[in-house]
mmCIF file of C-alpha atoms in Angstrom:
data_model
loop_
_atom_site.group_PDB
_atom_site.id
_atom_site.type_symbol
_atom_site.label_atom_id
_atom_site.label_comp_id
_atom_site.label_asym_id
_atom_site.label_seq_id
_atom_site.Cartn_x
_atom_site.Cartn_y
_atom_site.Cartn_z
ATOM 1 C CA MET A 1 0.762 -0.299 -8.232
ATOM 2 C CA GLN A 2 2.108 -2.227 -11.590
ATOM 3 C CA LEU A 3 -0.718 -2.134 -14.773
ATOM 4 C CA ILE A 4 -0.392 -5.638 -16.683
ATOM 5 C CA PRO A 5 -0.743 -4.083 -20.350
ATOM 6 C CA ARG A 6 -3.332 -5.498 -21.992
ATOM 7 C CA HIS A 7 -5.184 -4.242 -25.004
ATOM 8 C CA ASP A 8 -8.472 -5.377 -24.080
ATOM 9 C CA PRO A 9 -11.304 -2.418 -24.034
ATOM 10 C CA HIS A 10 -13.285 -5.312 -20.955
ATOM 11 C CA LEU A 11 -10.553 -6.295 -19.058
ATOM 12 C CA THR A 12 -8.101 -4.459 -16.930
ATOM 13 C CA VAL A 13 -5.574 -5.596 -14.360
ATOM 14 C CA ARG A 14 -3.315 -3.963 -12.230
ATOM 15 C CA THR A 15 -1.428 -5.485 -8.841
ATOM 16 C CA ALA A 16 -0.655 -3.372 -5.583
ATOM 17 C CA GLY A 17 0.410 -4.783 -2.434
ATOM 18 C CA GLY A 18 0.200 -8.104 -3.258
ATOM 19 C CA LEU A 19 -3.658 -7.963 -4.554
ATOM 20 C CA THR A 20 -4.344 -8.468 -8.407
ATOM 21 C CA VAL A 21 -7.299 -6.415 -9.254
ATOM 22 C CA ALA A 22 -9.275 -7.245 -12.712
ATOM 23 C CA VAL A 23 -11.502 -4.734 -13.465
ATOM 24 C CA LEU A 24 -14.636 -5.583 -16.206
ATOM 25 C CA ARG A 25 -16.273 -3.711 -18.404
ATOM 26 C CA GLY A 26 -19.181 -4.083 -21.008
ATOM 27 C CA GLU A 27 -21.656 -6.836 -21.129
ATOM 28 C CA LEU A 28 -20.734 -9.906 -19.577
ATOM 29 C CA ASP A 29 -22.892 -12.740 -21.835
ATOM 30 C CA LEU A 30 -21.578 -15.380 -23.735
ATOM 31 C CA VAL A 31 -19.590 -13.751 -26.079
ATOM 32 C CA LEU A 32 -17.507 -11.785 -23.714
ATOM 33 C CA VAL A 33 -17.206 -15.153 -20.904
ATOM 34 C CA ARG A 34 -15.693 -17.001 -23.731
ATOM 35 C CA HIS A 35 -13.343 -13.990 -24.467
ATOM 36 C CA LEU A 36 -12.595 -13.714 -20.873
ATOM 37 C CA ARG A 37 -12.271 -17.001 -18.909
ATOM 38 C CA PRO A 38 -8.816 -17.910 -20.478
ATOM 39 C CA GLU A 39 -7.287 -14.512 -19.131
ATOM 40 C CA LEU A 40 -9.254 -14.771 -15.770
ATOM 41 C CA ASP A 41 -8.601 -18.520 -15.497
ATOM 42 C CA ALA A 42 -4.383 -17.234 -15.618
ATOM 43 C CA LEU A 43 -5.335 -14.735 -12.661
ATOM 44 C CA VAL A 44 -7.221 -17.276 -10.862
ATOM 45 C CA ARG A 45 -3.866 -19.691 -10.891
ATOM 46 C CA GLU A 46 -1.456 -16.940 -10.373
ATOM 47 C CA ALA A 47 -2.931 -14.695 -7.383
ATOM 48 C CA ALA A 48 -2.116 -14.808 -4.266
ATOM 49 C CA ALA A 49 -5.405 -12.234 -3.415
ATOM 50 C CA LEU A 50 -7.662 -11.821 -6.499
ATOM 51 C CA ALA A 51 -10.595 -8.839 -6.767
ATOM 52 C CA VAL A 52 -12.610 -8.802 -9.549
ATOM 53 C CA ASP A 53 -14.497 -5.377 -10.110
ATOM 54 C CA ILE A 54 -17.945 -5.652 -11.920
ATOM 55 C CA ARG A 55 -18.632 -2.176 -10.893
ATOM 56 C CA PRO A 56 -18.488 -1.302 -14.645
ATOM 57 C CA LEU A 57 -20.530 -3.967 -15.946
ATOM 58 C CA GLY A 58 -23.742 -2.512 -17.910
ATOM 59 C CA PHE A 59 -24.851 -6.356 -17.970
ATOM 60 C CA CYS A 60 -24.453 -9.327 -16.509
ATOM 61 C CA ASP A 61 -26.359 -12.797 -17.391
ATOM 62 C CA ALA A 62 -26.599 -16.031 -15.751
ATOM 63 C CA THR A 63 -23.455 -17.243 -18.247
ATOM 64 C CA GLY A 64 -21.553 -14.158 -16.481
ATOM 65 C CA LEU A 65 -22.667 -15.093 -13.049
ATOM 66 C CA GLY A 66 -21.207 -19.083 -13.637
ATOM 67 C CA LEU A 67 -17.888 -17.560 -14.581
ATOM 68 C CA LEU A 68 -17.599 -15.554 -11.443
ATOM 69 C CA ALA A 69 -18.603 -18.743 -9.627
ATOM 70 C CA HIS A 70 -16.169 -20.534 -11.360
ATOM 71 C CA CYS A 71 -13.652 -18.154 -10.513
ATOM 72 C CA ALA A 72 -14.258 -17.821 -6.801
ATOM 73 C CA ARG A 73 -14.344 -21.249 -6.493
ATOM 74 C CA SER A 74 -10.957 -21.882 -8.215
ATOM 75 C CA ALA A 75 -9.180 -19.253 -5.761
ATOM 76 C CA ARG A 76 -10.470 -20.344 -2.722
ATOM 77 C CA GLU A 77 -9.617 -24.276 -3.607
ATOM 78 C CA ARG A 78 -6.024 -23.147 -4.384
ATOM 79 C CA GLY A 79 -6.330 -21.140 -1.111
ATOM 80 C CA ALA A 80 -5.877 -17.858 -2.699
ATOM 81 C CA HIS A 81 -8.054 -14.799 -1.323
ATOM 82 C CA TRP A 82 -10.998 -14.014 -3.092
ATOM 83 C CA GLN A 83 -13.056 -10.814 -3.554
ATOM 84 C CA LEU A 84 -16.059 -9.645 -5.832
ATOM 85 C CA VAL A 85 -16.533 -5.596 -6.000
ATOM 86 C CA CYS A 86 -20.140 -5.026 -6.855
ATOM 87 C CA ASP A 87 -22.310 -2.058 -6.135
ATOM 88 C CA GLN A 88 -24.969 -2.738 -8.442
ATOM 89 C CA PRO A 89 -28.463 -3.604 -7.014
ATOM 90 C CA TRP A 90 -29.351 -5.285 -10.109
ATOM 91 C CA ILE A 91 -25.928 -7.895 -10.275
ATOM 92 C CA LEU A 92 -26.564 -8.207 -6.214
ATOM 93 C CA ARG A 93 -29.897 -9.056 -6.752
ATOM 94 C CA LEU A 94 -29.189 -11.503 -9.176
ATOM 95 C CA VAL A 95 -26.167 -12.899 -7.089
ATOM 96 C CA ARG A 96 -29.207 -13.581 -3.848
ATOM 97 C CA LEU A 97 -31.779 -14.761 -6.405
ATOM 98 C CA THR A 98 -29.364 -17.363 -7.605
ATOM 99 C CA GLY A 99 -28.274 -18.589 -4.274
ATOM 100 C CA LEU A 100 -24.303 -17.318 -5.321
ATOM 101 C CA ASP A 101 -23.959 -14.910 -2.256
ATOM 102 C CA ASP A 102 -21.899 -17.118 -0.032
ATOM 103 C CA LEU A 103 -19.714 -18.465 -2.646
ATOM 104 C CA LEU A 104 -19.165 -14.739 -4.469
ATOM 105 C CA ARG A 105 -19.528 -12.840 -1.470
ATOM 106 C CA PRO A 106 -19.913 -9.452 -3.227
ATOM 107 C CA ARG A 107 -18.866 -6.140 -1.585
ATOM 108 C CA PRO A 108 -19.486 -2.659 -2.317
ATOM 109 C CA LEU A 109 -15.716 -1.527 -1.950
ATOM 110 C CA LEU A 110 -12.267 -2.787 -2.695
ATOM 111 C CA ALA A 111 -10.605 -3.997 0.266
ATOM 112 C CA PRO A 112 -7.090 -4.403 1.109
ATOM 113 C CA PRO A 113 -5.669 -8.147 1.179
ATOM 114 C CA PRO A 114 -5.446 -9.993 4.199
ATOM 115 C CA ALA A 115 -1.938 -9.687 5.774
ATOM 116 C CA PRO A 116 -0.168 -12.981 5.597
ATOM 117 C CA PRO A 117 0.489 -15.058 8.542
ATOM 118 C CA LEU A 118 3.125 -14.487 10.732
ATOM 119 C CA PRO A 119 5.478 -17.604 10.792
ATOM 120 C CA THR A 120 5.168 -19.990 13.609
ATOM 121 C CA GLY A 121 7.568 -22.214 15.362
ATOM 122 C CA PRO A 122 10.446 -22.232 17.830
ATOM 123 C CA ARG A 123 12.942 -20.324 15.058
ATOM 124 C CA ALA A 124 10.322 -17.417 14.454
ATOM 125 C CA ARG A 125 9.549 -17.028 18.275
ATOM 126 C CA ALA A 126 13.455 -16.263 18.514
ATOM 127 C CA GLU A 127 13.387 -14.047 15.605
ATOM 128 C CA HIS A 128 10.071 -12.547 16.025
ATOM 129 C CA PRO A 129 10.282 -11.811 20.626
ATOM 130 C CA VAL A 130 6.889 -10.910 21.896
#
């Protein structure tokens, strides 16, 4: 596991096994969204598999949900694996009430990234006999 050094009490990023995990802390409101958006945009651009863990959040408003939706949409548009890790009933209720559950797909625990697809074609069959 590699911890990406940052001196930010609201964001910790680590990578392990092809998965980048961004853990958010504090109150995800307009002020923190403005602070975190450039960092999260960079992670979305760079990571093949990104998990945003918001379990440590103490608060999340509509602006925070908007940032999470933006990240999820951007990750999926570029073909990256996305997961939102959340076990807080009050945030899960906000996600459900705003109709963002299909986009954000919150889950209570961090899951490993999907395995990369096996190569296909004649050469791949020769290299990987069944």
